[in-house]
Amino acid sequence: MKLNYIGLCAGLIALSTLQNVNAQTLSASNSNKIERIESSVHKIMSTFQVPGIAVAIIKDNEVVLSKGFGVLKHGSKAPVNADTLFGIASNTKAMTSALLAGLVDEGKLTWQTKVIDIIPEFQLPDAYVTREFTIIDLLSHNSGLGLGAGDLMIWPETTLTNQDVIKGLKYLPQVSSFRSEFAYDNLMYVIAGEIIAKLTGQPWQEVIQTRIFDRLGMNNTRAKFSLIAKNNKNVARAHVPLDGKLNVVGGNFLEQFSSAGSVASSVNDMSLWLKAQLNRGQYDVDDTTLRLFSEQQSREMWQARTLLPVSQQTTAQDKTHFYAYALGWFVKDYHGVKVVRHTGGILGMVSKVVMVPEENLAMIILTNQQSGFALNALSQQILTEYLELPAKDWVEHYAKLQREKTIKKKTQLAKVAANIDKNSTPPLSLAHYAQSYVDNWYGEITISLTNDDLVMQFTNTPALLGKLVHYQHNTFIVRWDDRTLEADAYVNFKLNSDGSINFVTMKAVSESTDFSFDFHDLMLKPKAITH
């Protein structure tokens, strides 16, 4: 017995020693990963002119990294840390989807509930689509409307309300058949917020505060920028690079986008949200296990709904065979595992959430510059480390793509300049163009004649103010006073046979202009003939 006891003790000691060695090996391995990731962050900030980044990584239900790098504002010394607030923009969408999932669990609606059963005034251009449109359709970007359709009602910051958005939907152009194609649509998530408000009797921002932020302990997170305490100085500023110089821009995080993109959060708080996501809606409070939503609803939210194309090159490089939009999430396969992710972007600020449920891995990256290349370089580096993929210089990979994009943009704009007929003059006197115009879904814009210059102002959007510069014939280019918008647009006047103006169309000059500037969806009629 004594020998057996000694042998047992020796075995336990050996096992304990082996476990300690394994733990130390895993700890050392993770430390090496983190060291390489942090090195990439510094290289990314330098390469892509990003003043500040915050990043958190969750692995096996533990936060293995939560840290800030750089500064809140270019030229200042105030550092970014793990509690710094950034606009997470469209990463809000998954939260809105989760709120609806909770209401499904409560029996207040189903995913197949018709939108008109809750918001009777909801109306799209096609009567059949209006009648059949469900909650799933609301979240799946498959309405048949165009990319970013109607975003000018909420971006840049406007005086229009959510009720104005609902009224304007029926006037937007239908560009594809219902449920046939993917086209990213912020307005449908604004409507989703209205659904939540109708069913709960509370504004969306109060519902998300009580049902997600308070429950998870996301104490610094706010539903919109204006709810951030005035004395909170730990808030990142947004930056736009122009001609090699960083410009500080903005003063809010998509306040008008509400349930589509207005949340302000930090990597510490977002780690709590991602833990709940990886745990299929489950979270712990004081040794008690609670749920934001059921495991069934987690599966529903991560189920592919609207397919997106996958190129042969992507399949070869990333081993990706499917790519789709779910409910508030993009989903794809990547080197043999399912990836659930989303990005968020506003003027001067981008963010990214990535989850690999099979690996119990998640990350959140928040930046105060609008470089998607920086964002992708870091997320790919983290995936490479934790999926143990072959090493690759992701910074140089995306730096090369940025250089190619810059050259393409300059080439395209050079062609625009070269096409100008320098001998062309406006067919009408400038005074003829100076009048008010109305679009059915946006509202009124004015063109005034000031000191021999035509000036355009979107009445509901103070930031959209700029001079019209003659391009050729009856086409002008509006050059916005705020150059950081990077959204100059053609303004084309269509004439009647008697020389009067029939209608006006617009289109972004640069192919790189953000899709939320959906000028091409406008049909502006002179106000004088609309009454």
Coordinates of C-alpha atoms in Angstrom, one line a residue:
M1 CA 0.0 0.0 0.0
K2 CA 2.8 2.3 0.8
L3 CA 4.4 1.7 -2.5
N4 CA 1.1 2.3 -4.3
Y5 CA 0.6 5.5 -2.3
I6 CA 4.1 6.7 -3.2
G7 CA 3.5 5.7 -6.9
L8 CA 0.2 7.5 -6.9
C9 CA 1.7 10.7 -5.4
A10 CA 4.5 10.5 -7.9
G11 CA 2.0 10.2 -10.7
L12 CA 0.0 13.1 -9.4
I13 CA 3.2 15.2 -9.1
A14 CA 4.2 14.3 -12.6
L15 CA 0.7 15.1 -14.0
S16 CA 0.7 18.4 -12.1
T17 CA 4.2 19.2 -13.4
L18 CA 3.0 18.3 -17.0
Q19 CA -0.1 20.6 -16.6
N20 CA 2.1 23.4 -15.4
V21 CA 4.5 22.9 -18.3
N22 CA 1.6 22.9 -20.7
A23 CA 0.1 26.0 -19.1
Q24 CA 3.5 27.8 -19.3
T25 CA 3.9 26.7 -22.9
L26 CA 0.4 28.0 -23.8
S27 CA 1.1 31.3 -21.9
A28 CA 4.4 31.7 -23.7
S29 CA 2.7 31.0 -27.0
N30 CA 0.0 33.6 -26.4
S31 CA 2.6 36.1 -25.2
N32 CA 4.5 35.6 -28.5
K33 CA 1.3 36.1 -30.5
I34 CA 0.4 39.3 -28.6
E35 CA 3.9 40.6 -29.1
R36 CA 3.7 40.1 -32.8
I37 CA 0.2 41.7 -32.9
E38 CA 1.3 44.7 -31.0
S39 CA 4.3 45.1 -33.3
S40 CA 1.8 45.1 -36.2
V41 CA -0.3 47.7 -34.6
H42 CA 2.6 50.2 -34.4
K43 CA 3.6 49.4 -38.0
I44 CA -0.1 49.9 -39.1
M45 CA -0.4 53.2 -37.4
S46 CA 2.8 54.5 -39.1
T47 CA 2.0 53.1 -42.6
F48 CA -1.6 54.2 -42.8
Q49 CA -1.5 57.4 -40.8
V50 CA -3.7 56.3 -37.9
P51 CA -3.4 58.4 -34.7
G52 CA -5.1 55.9 -32.4
I53 CA -6.2 52.2 -32.2
A54 CA -7.8 50.2 -29.5
V55 CA -8.0 46.4 -29.8
A56 CA -9.3 43.5 -27.7
I57 CA -9.0 39.8 -28.3
I58 CA -11.1 37.1 -26.5
K59 CA -9.9 33.5 -26.6
D60 CA -11.6 30.7 -24.7
N61 CA -13.7 33.1 -22.8
E62 CA -10.7 35.1 -21.6
V63 CA -9.7 38.6 -22.6
V64 CA -6.1 38.0 -23.7
L65 CA -5.6 41.5 -24.9
S66 CA -7.4 44.8 -24.3
K67 CA -5.3 47.8 -25.0
G68 CA -5.1 51.2 -26.6
F69 CA -2.3 52.6 -28.8
G70 CA -1.6 56.1 -30.0
V71 CA -3.5 59.3 -29.2
L72 CA -7.1 60.5 -29.1
K73 CA -6.4 63.3 -31.5
H74 CA -3.5 64.0 -33.9
G75 CA -1.1 66.5 -32.3
S76 CA -2.3 65.9 -28.7
K77 CA -0.7 63.7 -26.0
A78 CA -3.9 62.3 -24.5
P79 CA -3.6 58.5 -25.0
V80 CA -6.0 56.0 -26.3
N81 CA -6.7 53.3 -23.8
A82 CA -9.1 50.3 -23.4
D83 CA -11.9 52.5 -22.1
T84 CA -11.7 55.1 -24.9
L85 CA -15.0 55.7 -26.7
F86 CA -15.2 55.3 -30.4
G87 CA -18.1 55.3 -32.8
I88 CA -18.7 51.7 -33.7
A89 CA -21.1 52.7 -36.5
S90 CA -22.6 49.7 -38.3
N91 CA -21.4 47.3 -35.6
T92 CA -24.6 48.6 -33.9
K93 CA -26.6 46.6 -36.3
A94 CA -25.9 43.3 -34.6
M95 CA -27.1 44.8 -31.3
T96 CA -30.4 45.9 -32.9
S97 CA -30.7 42.3 -34.3
A98 CA -30.1 40.9 -30.8
L99 CA -32.8 43.1 -29.4
L100 CA -35.3 41.8 -31.9
A101 CA -34.1 38.2 -31.1
G102 CA -34.9 38.9 -27.4
L103 CA -38.4 40.0 -28.4
V104 CA -38.8 36.9 -30.5
D105 CA -37.9 34.8 -27.4
E106 CA -40.6 36.7 -25.5
G107 CA -43.2 35.9 -28.2
K108 CA -43.8 39.6 -29.1
L109 CA -43.1 38.8 -32.8
T110 CA -41.5 36.2 -35.0
W111 CA -38.8 36.6 -37.6
Q112 CA -41.6 36.1 -40.2
T113 CA -43.8 38.9 -38.8
K114 CA -44.7 41.4 -41.6
V115 CA -43.3 44.9 -41.0
I116 CA -46.7 46.5 -42.0
D117 CA -48.3 44.6 -39.1
I118 CA -46.3 46.7 -36.7
I119 CA -45.7 49.9 -38.8
P120 CA -48.8 50.2 -41.1
E121 CA -47.4 53.3 -42.8
F122 CA -44.3 51.4 -44.0
Q123 CA -44.3 51.5 -47.8
L124 CA -41.8 50.5 -50.4
P125 CA -42.0 51.3 -54.2
D126 CA -43.6 48.0 -55.0
A127 CA -47.0 47.0 -53.3
Y128 CA -46.2 43.3 -53.3
V129 CA -42.8 43.9 -51.6
T130 CA -44.5 46.1 -49.0
R131 CA -47.1 43.5 -48.2
E132 CA -44.6 40.6 -47.9
F133 CA -41.7 42.4 -46.2
T134 CA -40.7 40.6 -43.0
I135 CA -38.4 41.2 -40.0
I136 CA -35.8 38.9 -41.6
D137 CA -36.0 41.0 -44.8
L138 CA -35.5 44.1 -42.7
L139 CA -32.2 42.8 -41.5
S140 CA -30.9 41.0 -44.7
H141 CA -30.2 43.8 -47.2
N142 CA -32.4 42.2 -49.8
S143 CA -35.1 44.8 -50.3
G144 CA -34.4 45.5 -54.0
L145 CA -33.4 49.1 -53.3
G146 CA -29.9 50.2 -54.3
L147 CA -26.7 50.3 -52.3
G148 CA -27.1 52.9 -49.6
A149 CA -30.4 54.0 -50.9
G150 CA -31.8 57.0 -49.1
D151 CA -28.8 57.5 -46.8
L152 CA -28.8 61.2 -47.6
M153 CA -31.9 61.4 -45.3
I154 CA -29.6 60.5 -42.4
W155 CA -26.1 61.4 -43.6
P156 CA -24.4 63.9 -43.2
E157 CA -26.4 64.9 -40.1
T158 CA -29.8 66.1 -41.2
T159 CA -32.9 67.7 -39.7
L160 CA -35.1 64.8 -41.0
T161 CA -36.7 62.4 -38.5
N162 CA -37.3 58.7 -38.6
Q163 CA -40.9 59.4 -39.6
D164 CA -39.5 61.4 -42.6
V165 CA -37.4 58.3 -43.5
I166 CA -40.4 56.0 -43.4
K167 CA -42.4 58.5 -45.6
G168 CA -39.6 58.7 -48.1
L169 CA -39.0 55.0 -48.7
K170 CA -41.7 54.6 -51.3
Y171 CA -40.0 57.2 -53.6
L172 CA -36.6 55.4 -53.7
P173 CA -35.9 53.6 -57.0
Q174 CA -36.2 49.9 -57.1
V175 CA -33.0 48.5 -58.8
S176 CA -33.5 44.8 -58.5
S177 CA -36.2 42.3 -57.7
F178 CA -37.1 41.5 -54.1
R179 CA -34.9 39.0 -52.3
S180 CA -32.7 38.5 -55.4
E181 CA -29.6 40.6 -54.6
F182 CA -27.6 42.0 -51.8
A183 CA -27.5 45.8 -51.4
Y184 CA -26.4 47.3 -48.1
D185 CA -29.2 49.3 -46.6
N186 CA -29.0 51.4 -43.5
L187 CA -32.5 52.7 -43.6
M188 CA -34.0 49.2 -43.0
Y189 CA -32.1 49.1 -39.7
V190 CA -33.5 52.5 -38.8
I191 CA -37.0 50.9 -39.3
A192 CA -35.9 48.0 -37.2
G193 CA -35.3 50.4 -34.3
E194 CA -38.8 51.8 -34.8
I195 CA -40.2 48.2 -34.6
I196 CA -38.4 47.8 -31.3
A197 CA -39.8 51.1 -30.0
K198 CA -43.3 50.1 -31.0
L199 CA -43.2 46.7 -29.3
T200 CA -41.6 47.9 -26.1
G201 CA -43.2 51.3 -25.7
Q202 CA -39.7 52.8 -25.2
P203 CA -37.3 54.6 -27.6
W204 CA -34.7 52.3 -29.1
Q205 CA -31.8 54.0 -27.2
E206 CA -33.5 53.3 -23.9
V207 CA -34.2 49.7 -24.8
I208 CA -30.6 49.0 -25.9
Q209 CA -29.3 50.7 -22.7
T210 CA -31.5 48.5 -20.4
R211 CA -31.5 45.2 -22.3
I212 CA -27.8 45.1 -23.5
F213 CA -25.5 47.7 -21.9
D214 CA -26.8 47.5 -18.4
R215 CA -27.2 43.7 -18.3
L216 CA -23.7 43.1 -19.6
G217 CA -22.1 45.8 -17.5
M218 CA -21.1 47.9 -20.5
N219 CA -21.0 50.9 -18.3
N220 CA -19.2 53.4 -20.6
T221 CA -21.2 52.5 -23.7
R222 CA -23.8 54.9 -25.0
A223 CA -26.6 54.5 -27.6
K224 CA -25.6 57.8 -29.3
F225 CA -22.9 60.5 -29.1
S226 CA -25.1 63.1 -27.4
L227 CA -25.6 60.7 -24.4
I228 CA -21.8 60.8 -23.6
A229 CA -21.2 62.8 -20.4
K230 CA -19.8 66.2 -21.2
N231 CA -17.0 65.7 -18.7
N232 CA -15.8 62.5 -20.3
K233 CA -12.7 63.5 -22.2
N234 CA -11.7 59.9 -23.1
V235 CA -13.4 60.1 -26.5
A236 CA -11.6 59.6 -29.8
R237 CA -11.7 62.2 -32.5
A238 CA -12.2 61.3 -36.1
H239 CA -9.5 62.0 -38.8
V240 CA -9.5 62.2 -42.6
P241 CA -6.2 62.2 -44.5
L242 CA -6.1 64.7 -47.3
D243 CA -3.0 65.3 -49.4
G244 CA -0.8 63.7 -46.8
K245 CA -2.3 65.7 -43.9
L246 CA -4.6 64.5 -41.2
N247 CA -7.7 66.6 -40.7
V248 CA -9.7 66.3 -37.5
V249 CA -13.4 66.1 -38.4
G250 CA -16.9 65.5 -37.0
G251 CA -18.4 66.0 -33.7
N252 CA -20.7 63.0 -33.3
F253 CA -20.9 59.3 -34.3
L254 CA -23.7 59.0 -36.8
E255 CA -26.4 60.3 -34.3
Q256 CA -29.0 60.1 -37.1
F257 CA -28.3 56.5 -37.9
S258 CA -29.7 55.4 -34.4
S259 CA -30.3 51.7 -34.6
A260 CA -28.3 51.3 -37.8
G261 CA -25.1 52.8 -36.4
S262 CA -25.0 55.3 -33.6
V263 CA -23.5 53.4 -30.6
A264 CA -20.3 54.7 -28.9
S265 CA -18.3 52.1 -27.1
S266 CA -14.8 50.9 -26.0
V267 CA -12.9 47.7 -26.4
N268 CA -13.3 46.8 -22.8
D269 CA -17.1 47.1 -23.1
M270 CA -17.2 45.4 -26.5
S271 CA -15.4 42.5 -25.0
L272 CA -18.4 41.8 -22.8
W273 CA -20.7 41.9 -25.8
L274 CA -18.5 39.5 -27.7
K275 CA -18.3 37.1 -24.8
A276 CA -22.1 36.9 -24.8
Q277 CA -22.1 36.4 -28.5
L278 CA -19.6 33.5 -28.4
N279 CA -21.6 32.0 -25.5
R280 CA -24.8 32.1 -27.7
G281 CA -26.5 34.9 -25.7
Q282 CA -25.4 33.6 -22.3
Y283 CA -23.7 35.8 -19.7
D284 CA -23.0 35.7 -16.0
V285 CA -23.8 38.2 -13.2
D286 CA -22.9 37.4 -9.6
D287 CA -22.5 33.7 -10.2
T288 CA -25.9 33.6 -11.9
T289 CA -26.2 32.6 -15.6
L290 CA -28.6 34.8 -17.6
R291 CA -29.4 35.3 -21.3
L292 CA -29.8 38.1 -23.7
F293 CA -31.4 35.7 -26.2
S294 CA -31.7 32.0 -26.6
E295 CA -29.3 29.7 -28.4
Q296 CA -31.9 29.1 -31.0
Q297 CA -32.0 32.9 -31.8
S298 CA -28.2 32.9 -31.9
R299 CA -28.3 30.3 -34.7
E300 CA -31.0 32.4 -36.5
M301 CA -28.8 35.5 -36.4
W302 CA -25.7 33.6 -37.7
Q303 CA -27.7 31.9 -40.5
A304 CA -26.8 33.0 -44.0
R305 CA -29.7 34.9 -45.6
T306 CA -28.5 36.9 -48.6
L307 CA -25.7 35.5 -50.7
L308 CA -22.7 37.6 -51.9
P309 CA -20.3 36.7 -54.6
V310 CA -17.0 34.9 -54.0
S311 CA -14.2 35.4 -56.5
Q312 CA -11.9 32.6 -57.7
Q313 CA -9.0 34.6 -56.3
T314 CA -10.6 34.7 -52.9
T315 CA -11.3 31.0 -52.9
A316 CA -7.7 30.3 -53.8
Q317 CA -6.2 32.7 -51.2
D318 CA -8.6 32.5 -48.3
K319 CA -10.1 29.1 -48.9
T320 CA -13.5 30.9 -48.9
H321 CA -16.3 29.1 -50.7
F322 CA -19.4 31.0 -49.4
Y323 CA -20.0 34.6 -48.3
A324 CA -23.4 35.9 -47.1
Y325 CA -25.2 38.4 -44.9
A326 CA -27.1 37.0 -41.9
L327 CA -29.0 39.1 -39.4
G328 CA -26.7 42.0 -38.5
W329 CA -23.6 39.9 -39.4
F330 CA -21.6 38.9 -42.4
V331 CA -20.7 35.2 -42.5
K332 CA -18.2 33.3 -44.5
D333 CA -15.8 30.3 -44.4
Y334 CA -12.1 31.1 -44.0
H335 CA -9.5 28.4 -44.1
G336 CA -12.0 25.8 -43.0
V337 CA -13.7 27.7 -40.2
K338 CA -16.8 29.8 -40.1
V339 CA -16.2 33.5 -39.5
V340 CA -18.9 35.9 -38.3
R341 CA -18.0 39.5 -38.7
H342 CA -19.0 43.1 -39.3
T343 CA -17.4 46.5 -39.9
G344 CA -18.5 50.0 -39.1
G345 CA -17.5 53.2 -40.8
I346 CA -18.2 56.9 -40.4
L347 CA -16.3 59.9 -41.6
G348 CA -12.8 59.6 -40.1
M349 CA -13.4 56.5 -38.0
V350 CA -13.7 52.7 -38.7
S351 CA -14.2 49.6 -36.6
K352 CA -14.3 45.8 -37.0
V353 CA -15.7 42.9 -35.1
V354 CA -14.6 39.3 -36.0
M355 CA -15.7 36.1 -34.4
V356 CA -14.6 32.5 -35.1
P357 CA -17.0 30.5 -32.9
E358 CA -15.4 27.1 -33.5
E359 CA -12.1 28.5 -32.1
N360 CA -13.9 30.4 -29.3
L361 CA -12.1 33.5 -30.7
A362 CA -13.3 37.1 -31.1
M363 CA -11.7 40.5 -31.7
I364 CA -12.8 44.1 -31.7
I365 CA -10.7 46.8 -33.4
L366 CA -11.6 50.5 -33.1
T367 CA -9.7 53.3 -34.9
N368 CA -9.9 57.1 -35.2
Q369 CA -9.0 57.2 -38.9
Q370 CA -11.1 55.9 -41.8
S371 CA -8.5 53.5 -43.3
G372 CA -10.2 50.2 -44.0
F373 CA -6.7 48.9 -45.1
A374 CA -5.4 49.5 -41.6
L375 CA -8.4 47.8 -40.1
N376 CA -8.1 44.7 -42.4
A377 CA -4.3 44.4 -41.9
L378 CA -4.7 44.1 -38.2
S379 CA -7.7 41.7 -38.2
Q380 CA -5.9 39.5 -40.7
Q381 CA -2.8 39.5 -38.6
I382 CA -4.8 38.4 -35.5
L383 CA -6.5 35.6 -37.5
T384 CA -3.2 34.5 -38.8
E385 CA -1.8 34.2 -35.3
Y386 CA -4.7 32.5 -33.6
L387 CA -5.7 30.2 -36.5
E388 CA -1.9 29.4 -36.9
L389 CA -1.9 30.2 -40.6
P390 CA 1.3 30.7 -42.6
A391 CA 3.0 34.0 -41.7
K392 CA 2.3 36.9 -44.1
D393 CA 3.2 40.6 -44.1
W394 CA -0.4 41.9 -44.0
V395 CA 0.7 45.5 -43.6
E396 CA 2.6 45.4 -46.8
H397 CA -0.2 43.5 -48.5
Y398 CA -2.8 46.2 -47.7
A399 CA -0.3 49.0 -48.2
K400 CA 0.1 47.8 -51.8
L401 CA -3.7 47.7 -52.3
Q402 CA -3.9 51.3 -50.9
R403 CA -1.2 52.5 -53.4
E404 CA -3.1 50.8 -56.3
K405 CA -6.4 52.4 -55.1
T406 CA -4.8 55.8 -54.9
I407 CA -3.4 55.5 -58.4
K408 CA -6.7 54.4 -59.8
K409 CA -8.5 57.3 -58.1
K410 CA -6.1 59.9 -59.4
T411 CA -6.3 58.4 -62.9
Q412 CA -10.1 58.5 -62.9
L413 CA -10.2 62.1 -61.6
A414 CA -7.6 63.1 -64.2
K415 CA -9.9 61.8 -66.9
V416 CA -12.7 63.9 -65.5
A417 CA -10.6 67.0 -65.7
A418 CA -9.3 66.1 -69.2
N419 CA -12.9 65.8 -70.5
I420 CA -13.8 69.4 -69.7
D421 CA -14.6 71.4 -72.8
K422 CA -12.8 74.6 -71.9
N423 CA -14.7 76.5 -74.6
S424 CA -18.1 75.4 -73.3
T425 CA -20.3 77.9 -71.5
P426 CA -23.6 77.4 -69.7
P427 CA -26.5 77.5 -72.2
L428 CA -28.6 79.5 -69.7
S429 CA -27.8 82.5 -67.7
L430 CA -26.7 81.6 -64.1
A431 CA -29.9 83.3 -62.8
H432 CA -32.0 80.6 -64.5
Y433 CA -30.3 77.8 -62.6
A434 CA -30.7 79.6 -59.3
Q435 CA -34.0 78.3 -57.8
S436 CA -35.3 75.8 -55.3
Y437 CA -35.7 72.1 -56.3
V438 CA -37.5 69.3 -54.6
D439 CA -36.9 65.5 -54.5
N440 CA -39.8 63.3 -53.3
W441 CA -37.7 61.3 -50.8
Y442 CA -35.1 63.8 -49.6
G443 CA -36.9 67.1 -49.8
E444 CA -35.7 70.5 -50.9
I445 CA -32.3 71.8 -52.1
T446 CA -31.6 75.4 -53.1
I447 CA -29.3 76.9 -55.7
S448 CA -28.7 80.6 -55.2
L449 CA -26.7 83.1 -57.1
T450 CA -24.2 84.9 -54.8
N451 CA -21.5 87.2 -56.2
D452 CA -21.7 85.6 -59.6
D453 CA -21.3 82.1 -58.1
L454 CA -24.0 79.4 -58.0
V455 CA -24.2 77.9 -54.5
M456 CA -26.0 74.7 -53.7
Q457 CA -27.4 73.9 -50.2
F458 CA -29.2 70.8 -49.2
T459 CA -31.9 72.3 -47.0
N460 CA -32.0 69.5 -44.5
T461 CA -28.3 68.9 -44.4
P462 CA -26.1 71.9 -43.3
A463 CA -22.8 70.2 -44.3
L464 CA -23.9 69.8 -47.9
L465 CA -23.0 73.4 -49.0
G466 CA -20.8 74.2 -52.0
K467 CA -20.2 76.1 -55.2
L468 CA -21.3 74.9 -58.6
V469 CA -18.4 75.0 -61.0
H470 CA -19.3 74.7 -64.7
Y471 CA -18.1 71.5 -66.2
Q472 CA -19.6 71.6 -69.7
H473 CA -22.9 72.2 -71.4
N474 CA -25.7 71.9 -68.8
T475 CA -23.5 70.0 -66.3
F476 CA -21.8 71.5 -63.3
I477 CA -19.7 70.0 -60.5
V478 CA -20.6 70.9 -56.9
R479 CA -17.5 71.3 -54.8
W480 CA -18.5 71.0 -51.1
D481 CA -17.0 73.6 -48.8
D482 CA -16.1 70.7 -46.4
R483 CA -13.4 69.1 -48.5
T484 CA -13.1 66.2 -46.0
L485 CA -16.4 64.8 -47.3
E486 CA -14.6 63.8 -50.5
A487 CA -18.0 63.7 -52.3
D488 CA -18.0 66.3 -55.1
A489 CA -20.8 65.5 -57.5
Y490 CA -22.0 66.2 -61.1
V491 CA -25.1 68.3 -61.3
N492 CA -26.9 67.8 -64.6
F493 CA -29.7 70.1 -65.7
K494 CA -32.2 68.6 -68.1
L495 CA -34.1 71.2 -70.2
N496 CA -37.5 71.3 -71.7
S497 CA -37.9 72.3 -75.4
D498 CA -38.5 75.9 -74.4
G499 CA -35.2 76.0 -72.5
S500 CA -36.7 75.9 -69.0
I501 CA -35.4 73.4 -66.5
N502 CA -37.3 70.1 -66.4
F503 CA -35.4 68.2 -63.7
V504 CA -31.9 67.9 -62.2
T505 CA -29.9 64.7 -61.6
M506 CA -26.7 64.2 -59.6
K507 CA -23.9 61.7 -59.5
A508 CA -20.6 61.4 -57.5
V509 CA -17.6 62.5 -59.5
S510 CA -15.2 60.0 -57.9
E511 CA -15.8 56.3 -58.0
S512 CA -14.3 56.2 -54.5
T513 CA -17.0 58.4 -52.9
D514 CA -18.7 56.6 -50.0
F515 CA -21.9 54.9 -51.1
S516 CA -24.0 56.8 -48.4
F517 CA -23.8 59.8 -50.7
D518 CA -26.5 58.4 -52.9
F519 CA -26.8 61.5 -55.1
H520 CA -27.7 59.3 -58.1
D521 CA -31.1 58.4 -56.5
L522 CA -32.2 62.0 -56.5
M523 CA -34.7 63.4 -59.0
L524 CA -34.9 67.1 -58.4
K525 CA -37.8 69.0 -59.8
P526 CA -38.0 72.8 -59.8
K527 CA -40.1 73.8 -56.9
A528 CA -42.1 76.3 -58.9
I529 CA -43.6 73.5 -61.1
T530 CA -44.3 71.0 -58.3
H531 CA -47.1 73.0 -56.8

